[in-house]
mmCIF file of C-alpha atoms in Angstrom:
data_model
loop_
_atom_site.group_PDB
_atom_site.id
_atom_site.type_symbol
_atom_site.label_atom_id
_atom_site.label_comp_id
_atom_site.label_asym_id
_atom_site.label_seq_id
_atom_site.Cartn_x
_atom_site.Cartn_y
_atom_site.Cartn_z
ATOM 1 C CA UNK A 1 -80.302 273.852 297.994
ATOM 2 C CA UNK A 2 -76.767 271.970 298.727
ATOM 3 C CA UNK A 3 -74.029 271.265 296.170
ATOM 4 C CA UNK A 4 -75.676 267.735 295.727
ATOM 5 C CA UNK A 5 -78.945 269.323 294.575
ATOM 6 C CA UNK A 6 -77.912 271.723 292.382
ATOM 7 C CA UNK A 7 -75.561 268.802 290.612
ATOM 8 C CA UNK A 8 -79.597 267.105 290.564
ATOM 9 C CA UNK A 9 -80.987 270.395 289.506
ATOM 10 C CA UNK A 10 -78.688 270.862 286.896
ATOM 11 C CA UNK A 11 -78.065 267.684 285.047
ATOM 12 C CA UNK A 12 -82.035 267.425 284.824
ATOM 13 C CA UNK A 13 -82.355 270.589 282.799
ATOM 14 C CA UNK A 14 -79.654 269.090 281.065
ATOM 15 C CA UNK A 15 -81.420 265.851 279.349
ATOM 16 C CA UNK A 16 -85.111 267.234 280.496
ATOM 17 C CA UNK A 17 -87.686 264.540 280.548
ATOM 18 C CA UNK A 18 -85.799 261.847 279.127
ATOM 19 C CA UNK A 19 -83.482 262.360 282.611
ATOM 20 C CA UNK A 20 -86.224 260.718 284.733
ATOM 21 C CA UNK A 21 -87.195 257.992 282.387
ATOM 22 C CA UNK A 22 -83.472 256.869 281.877
ATOM 23 C CA UNK A 23 -82.534 256.810 285.501
ATOM 24 C CA UNK A 24 -84.953 254.854 286.980
ATOM 25 C CA UNK A 25 -82.016 251.898 287.157
ATOM 26 C CA UNK A 26 -80.921 251.814 290.965
ATOM 27 C CA UNK A 27 -78.584 252.990 290.410
ATOM 28 C CA UNK A 28 -78.602 257.015 290.852
ATOM 29 C CA UNK A 29 -76.661 259.663 289.429
ATOM 30 C CA UNK A 30 -77.267 261.658 292.561
ATOM 31 C CA UNK A 31 -75.257 258.533 293.528
ATOM 32 C CA UNK A 32 -72.632 258.628 291.819
ATOM 33 C CA UNK A 33 -71.503 262.582 292.636
ATOM 34 C CA UNK A 34 -71.264 261.746 296.779
ATOM 35 C CA UNK A 35 -69.300 258.797 295.904
ATOM 36 C CA UNK A 36 -66.972 260.679 294.063
ATOM 37 C CA UNK A 37 -67.136 263.079 296.583
ATOM 38 C CA UNK A 38 -66.109 260.255 298.959
ATOM 39 C CA UNK A 39 -63.216 258.797 297.291
ATOM 40 C CA UNK A 40 -61.753 263.179 296.971
ATOM 41 C CA UNK A 41 -62.397 263.117 300.868
ATOM 42 C CA UNK A 42 -60.574 259.348 302.155
ATOM 43 C CA UNK A 43 -58.136 259.947 299.418
ATOM 44 C CA UNK A 44 -56.869 264.003 299.357
ATOM 45 C CA UNK A 45 -53.138 264.602 300.567
ATOM 46 C CA UNK A 46 -52.017 266.852 302.409
ATOM 47 C CA UNK A 47 -49.902 269.396 300.806
ATOM 48 C CA UNK A 48 -49.636 272.389 303.533
ATOM 49 C CA UNK A 49 -52.066 273.698 306.076
ATOM 50 C CA UNK A 50 -55.042 274.344 304.230
ATOM 51 C CA UNK A 51 -54.217 272.948 300.469
ATOM 52 C CA UNK A 52 -54.638 269.011 299.776
ATOM 53 C CA UNK A 53 -53.897 267.690 296.757
ATOM 54 C CA UNK A 54 -56.687 265.419 295.165
ATOM 55 C CA UNK A 55 -57.051 262.726 292.936
ATOM 56 C CA UNK A 56 -58.107 263.827 289.340
ATOM 57 C CA UNK A 57 -58.153 260.570 287.706
ATOM 58 C CA UNK A 58 -61.641 258.591 288.290
ATOM 59 C CA UNK A 59 -62.710 255.040 286.962
ATOM 60 C CA UNK A 60 -66.345 254.386 287.518
ATOM 61 C CA UNK A 61 -67.505 250.672 287.490
ATOM 62 C CA UNK A 62 -70.861 249.556 286.890
ATOM 63 C CA UNK A 63 -73.831 246.315 286.607
ATOM 64 C CA UNK A 64 -73.988 245.391 282.856
ATOM 65 C CA UNK A 65 -77.568 246.292 283.327
ATOM 66 C CA UNK A 66 -76.666 250.280 285.048
ATOM 67 C CA UNK A 67 -73.973 250.025 281.982
ATOM 68 C CA UNK A 68 -76.611 249.664 279.558
ATOM 69 C CA UNK A 69 -79.497 252.162 280.836
ATOM 70 C CA UNK A 70 -76.603 255.197 281.347
ATOM 71 C CA UNK A 71 -73.979 255.425 278.105
ATOM 72 C CA UNK A 72 -76.399 257.201 276.044
ATOM 73 C CA UNK A 73 -76.200 260.304 278.546
ATOM 74 C CA UNK A 74 -72.469 259.814 279.923
ATOM 75 C CA UNK A 75 -71.075 262.774 278.267
ATOM 76 C CA UNK A 76 -73.889 264.601 279.455
ATOM 77 C CA UNK A 77 -73.303 263.322 282.947
ATOM 78 C CA UNK A 78 -69.482 263.525 283.296
ATOM 79 C CA UNK A 79 -69.483 266.927 282.786
ATOM 80 C CA UNK A 80 -72.487 267.292 285.114
ATOM 81 C CA UNK A 81 -70.185 265.669 287.892
ATOM 82 C CA UNK A 82 -66.639 267.505 286.007
ATOM 83 C CA UNK A 83 -68.486 270.368 287.686
ATOM 84 C CA UNK A 84 -69.765 269.383 290.720
ATOM 85 C CA UNK A 85 -65.888 268.229 291.750
ATOM 86 C CA UNK A 86 -64.380 271.505 290.456
ATOM 87 C CA UNK A 87 -66.688 273.114 292.740
ATOM 88 C CA UNK A 88 -66.941 270.320 295.629
ATOM 89 C CA UNK A 89 -62.571 271.402 295.936
ATOM 90 C CA UNK A 90 -63.197 274.613 295.894
ATOM 91 C CA UNK A 91 -64.929 274.870 298.465
ATOM 92 C CA UNK A 92 -62.767 272.326 300.500
ATOM 93 C CA UNK A 93 -59.573 273.585 299.380
ATOM 94 C CA UNK A 94 -58.341 270.661 297.518
ATOM 95 C CA UNK A 95 -55.867 270.814 294.577
ATOM 96 C CA UNK A 96 -55.288 269.010 291.569
ATOM 97 C CA UNK A 97 -52.754 267.858 289.687
ATOM 98 C CA UNK A 98 -54.165 268.038 286.613
ATOM 99 C CA UNK A 99 -57.660 268.144 284.639
ATOM 100 C CA UNK A 100 -60.142 266.516 286.010
ATOM 101 C CA UNK A 101 -60.876 262.586 283.991
ATOM 102 C CA UNK A 102 -64.282 260.918 284.937
ATOM 103 C CA UNK A 103 -64.958 257.276 283.272
ATOM 104 C CA UNK A 104 -67.772 254.429 282.687
ATOM 105 C CA UNK A 105 -66.395 250.900 282.505
ATOM 106 C CA UNK A 106 -69.090 247.708 282.707
ATOM 107 C CA UNK A 107 -67.435 245.361 285.203
ATOM 108 C CA UNK A 108 -69.906 241.807 284.740
ATOM 109 C CA UNK A 109 -69.964 241.043 288.936
ATOM 110 C CA UNK A 110 -71.152 243.832 289.731
ATOM 111 C CA UNK A 111 -75.205 243.557 290.072
ATOM 112 C CA UNK A 112 -77.972 245.960 289.681
ATOM 113 C CA UNK A 113 -77.933 249.277 291.873
ATOM 114 C CA UNK A 114 -74.029 248.402 293.156
ATOM 115 C CA UNK A 115 -70.887 250.824 292.084
ATOM 116 C CA UNK A 116 -67.260 250.554 292.363
ATOM 117 C CA UNK A 117 -65.408 254.310 291.886
ATOM 118 C CA UNK A 118 -61.202 253.983 291.749
ATOM 119 C CA UNK A 119 -58.995 257.212 292.011
ATOM 120 C CA UNK A 120 -55.683 258.519 291.354
ATOM 121 C CA UNK A 121 -53.790 261.549 290.998
ATOM 122 C CA UNK A 122 -52.665 261.981 287.203
ATOM 123 C CA UNK A 123 -50.669 265.453 286.774
ATOM 124 C CA UNK A 124 -50.882 266.780 283.461
ATOM 125 C CA UNK A 125 -47.242 266.314 281.634
ATOM 126 C CA UNK A 126 -45.346 267.837 278.423
ATOM 127 C CA UNK A 127 -41.816 267.672 277.334
ATOM 128 C CA UNK A 128 -40.449 271.962 276.528
ATOM 129 C CA UNK A 129 -39.856 271.996 272.369
ATOM 130 C CA UNK A 130 -36.320 272.170 272.717
ATOM 131 C CA UNK A 131 -33.816 270.626 270.447
ATOM 132 C CA UNK A 132 -32.482 267.514 271.798
ATOM 133 C CA UNK A 133 -28.395 268.338 273.007
ATOM 134 C CA UNK A 134 -26.811 264.329 271.964
ATOM 135 C CA UNK A 135 -26.298 265.845 268.470
ATOM 136 C CA UNK A 136 -24.288 268.939 269.655
ATOM 137 C CA UNK A 137 -22.041 267.147 272.033
ATOM 138 C CA UNK A 138 -22.261 263.269 270.670
ATOM 139 C CA UNK A 139 -22.574 262.400 266.550
ATOM 140 C CA UNK A 140 -24.199 259.464 265.521
ATOM 141 C CA UNK A 141 -21.650 256.025 265.397
ATOM 142 C CA UNK A 142 -22.770 253.299 262.805
ATOM 143 C CA UNK A 143 -22.766 250.159 264.910
ATOM 144 C CA UNK A 144 -23.227 247.259 264.159
ATOM 145 C CA UNK A 145 -25.146 246.419 267.125
ATOM 146 C CA UNK A 146 -28.027 246.719 268.807
ATOM 147 C CA UNK A 147 -28.585 250.089 269.919
ATOM 148 C CA UNK A 148 -29.724 250.791 273.344
ATOM 149 C CA UNK A 149 -33.329 253.202 273.360
ATOM 150 C CA UNK A 150 -34.587 254.192 277.539
ATOM 151 C CA UNK A 151 -38.177 256.194 277.241
ATOM 152 C CA UNK A 152 -39.715 257.093 280.459
ATOM 153 C CA UNK A 153 -43.425 256.118 281.432
ATOM 154 C CA UNK A 154 -45.196 258.702 282.972
ATOM 155 C CA UNK A 155 -49.288 258.859 283.393
ATOM 156 C CA UNK A 156 -50.115 256.753 279.536
ATOM 157 C CA UNK A 157 -47.619 258.967 277.562
ATOM 158 C CA UNK A 158 -44.256 257.895 276.966
ATOM 159 C CA UNK A 159 -40.943 260.436 276.527
ATOM 160 C CA UNK A 160 -37.311 258.700 275.730
ATOM 161 C CA UNK A 161 -34.383 260.187 276.740
ATOM 162 C CA UNK A 162 -32.158 260.558 275.107
ATOM 163 C CA UNK A 163 -29.293 262.425 276.208
ATOM 164 C CA UNK A 164 -29.968 264.003 279.635
ATOM 165 C CA UNK A 165 -33.938 265.422 280.840
ATOM 166 C CA UNK A 166 -34.058 267.930 283.225
ATOM 167 C CA UNK A 167 -37.539 267.282 285.385
ATOM 168 C CA UNK A 168 -39.391 270.194 287.028
ATOM 169 C CA UNK A 169 -42.689 272.253 287.751
ATOM 170 C CA UNK A 170 -40.626 275.018 285.775
ATOM 171 C CA UNK A 171 -40.540 276.731 282.965
ATOM 172 C CA UNK A 172 -36.752 275.629 281.965
ATOM 173 C CA UNK A 173 -37.582 271.866 282.886
ATOM 174 C CA UNK A 174 -37.251 269.236 279.733
ATOM 175 C CA UNK A 175 -40.679 267.480 280.932
ATOM 176 C CA UNK A 176 -42.571 269.595 283.128
ATOM 177 C CA UNK A 177 -44.961 268.067 285.365
ATOM 178 C CA UNK A 178 -48.059 269.730 286.792
ATOM 179 C CA UNK A 179 -47.261 268.230 290.676
ATOM 180 C CA UNK A 180 -47.950 270.327 292.871
ATOM 181 C CA UNK A 181 -45.050 268.206 294.945
ATOM 182 C CA UNK A 182 -42.168 268.169 292.358
ATOM 183 C CA UNK A 183 -39.947 271.583 292.367
ATOM 184 C CA UNK A 184 -39.264 273.870 289.146
ATOM 185 C CA UNK A 185 -35.942 271.404 289.115
ATOM 186 C CA UNK A 186 -36.486 269.023 291.088
ATOM 187 C CA UNK A 187 -34.426 266.239 289.548
ATOM 188 C CA UNK A 188 -32.475 265.568 287.018
ATOM 189 C CA UNK A 189 -31.775 262.269 284.209
ATOM 190 C CA UNK A 190 -28.705 261.485 282.094
ATOM 191 C CA UNK A 191 -27.307 258.850 280.003
ATOM 192 C CA UNK A 192 -23.573 257.737 281.032
ATOM 193 C CA UNK A 193 -23.714 255.015 278.238
ATOM 194 C CA UNK A 194 -25.141 253.248 276.345
ATOM 195 C CA UNK A 195 -28.414 251.931 278.071
ATOM 196 C CA UNK A 196 -26.278 253.346 281.940
ATOM 197 C CA UNK A 197 -29.265 255.624 283.075
ATOM 198 C CA UNK A 198 -29.110 258.022 285.870
ATOM 199 C CA UNK A 199 -30.715 260.130 288.114
ATOM 200 C CA UNK A 200 -29.686 262.256 290.767
ATOM 201 C CA UNK A 201 -31.981 265.449 292.666
ATOM 202 C CA UNK A 202 -31.279 268.505 292.366
ATOM 203 C CA UNK A 203 -32.515 269.695 295.432
ATOM 204 C CA UNK A 204 -35.646 268.994 295.434
ATOM 205 C CA UNK A 205 -38.047 270.422 298.217
ATOM 206 C CA UNK A 206 -40.212 266.710 298.657
ATOM 207 C CA UNK A 207 -37.333 264.587 297.347
ATOM 208 C CA UNK A 208 -37.180 261.870 294.502
ATOM 209 C CA UNK A 209 -37.792 258.120 295.369
ATOM 210 C CA UNK A 210 -36.237 255.263 293.535
ATOM 211 C CA UNK A 211 -38.414 251.717 294.166
ATOM 212 C CA UNK A 212 -39.241 253.847 297.166
ATOM 213 C CA UNK A 213 -35.944 254.837 298.501
ATOM 214 C CA UNK A 214 -34.395 258.519 299.055
ATOM 215 C CA UNK A 215 -31.440 259.306 296.764
ATOM 216 C CA UNK A 216 -29.367 262.405 296.429
ATOM 217 C CA UNK A 217 -28.334 259.863 293.070
ATOM 218 C CA UNK A 218 -29.005 256.952 292.257
ATOM 219 C CA UNK A 219 -28.425 253.971 288.891
ATOM 220 C CA UNK A 220 -31.822 253.014 286.723
ATOM 221 C CA UNK A 221 -32.742 249.417 285.487
ATOM 222 C CA UNK A 222 -35.294 248.580 283.679
ATOM 223 C CA UNK A 223 -38.954 248.411 285.213
ATOM 224 C CA UNK A 224 -37.154 251.610 287.818
ATOM 225 C CA UNK A 225 -39.815 253.419 289.277
ATOM 226 C CA UNK A 226 -38.765 256.897 289.634
ATOM 227 C CA UNK A 227 -41.514 259.436 292.098
ATOM 228 C CA UNK A 228 -41.069 262.934 292.588
ATOM 229 C CA UNK A 229 -43.316 264.786 294.076
ATOM 230 C CA UNK A 230 -46.856 262.583 293.594
ATOM 231 C CA UNK A 231 -46.120 261.646 289.856
ATOM 232 C CA UNK A 232 -44.469 258.239 289.363
ATOM 233 C CA UNK A 233 -42.169 257.157 286.493
ATOM 234 C CA UNK A 234 -41.488 254.227 284.892
ATOM 235 C CA UNK A 235 -37.522 253.727 283.280
ATOM 236 C CA UNK A 236 -37.749 251.029 279.884
ATOM 237 C CA UNK A 237 -34.553 250.029 278.734
ATOM 238 C CA UNK A 238 -34.695 248.473 276.046
ATOM 239 C CA UNK A 239 -32.316 247.596 273.228
ATOM 240 C CA UNK A 240 -33.463 247.642 268.850
#
């Protein structure tokens, strides 16, 4: 029995007899499973001879009718699709940057039976639980004017830059990024003045890019995109 057939069998067992009635819509779950496999194949990036990085965040756009019919079973369907993708990745030697997520969205412009799959790699990001170093280096001073606030946006989360921040995959990084393309200590962001942010590569394997250009050290502006491995971090510099 092939992987898609096993997926259908597991899903039918999970929702019992209502499954067949619910999925008489033009879009069938096995079509979604096959489309996810194709999306992974088409989007995978080579890491080494026997390892490829696959996207782990998927959005499936459905027509209004298909969305309505699949909605009551979305939790079960999502669980089985994730299991299928994990099995497929193991078979094809794919690695994921983080946990697999699948979301369903209604797209009014799609006709019944039509759907779209979009994907991207979203590395799991975790700020290390350590005290801020600014207080020991530079005591806070009262000021009458606005104060700069520097924040990194990455994969839907925001992380403040107070003094300096080491990006990397290792346990000693201030912002840990679970991305196979990120070195253990990849790059450092450093405030050198109010709202004056620089990034410096720490001898990483794959380098650090700022707005698409590889850099050893670079000044960062509001809206700049820093890429480490396969992960983009957007710089936000505001005044409060």
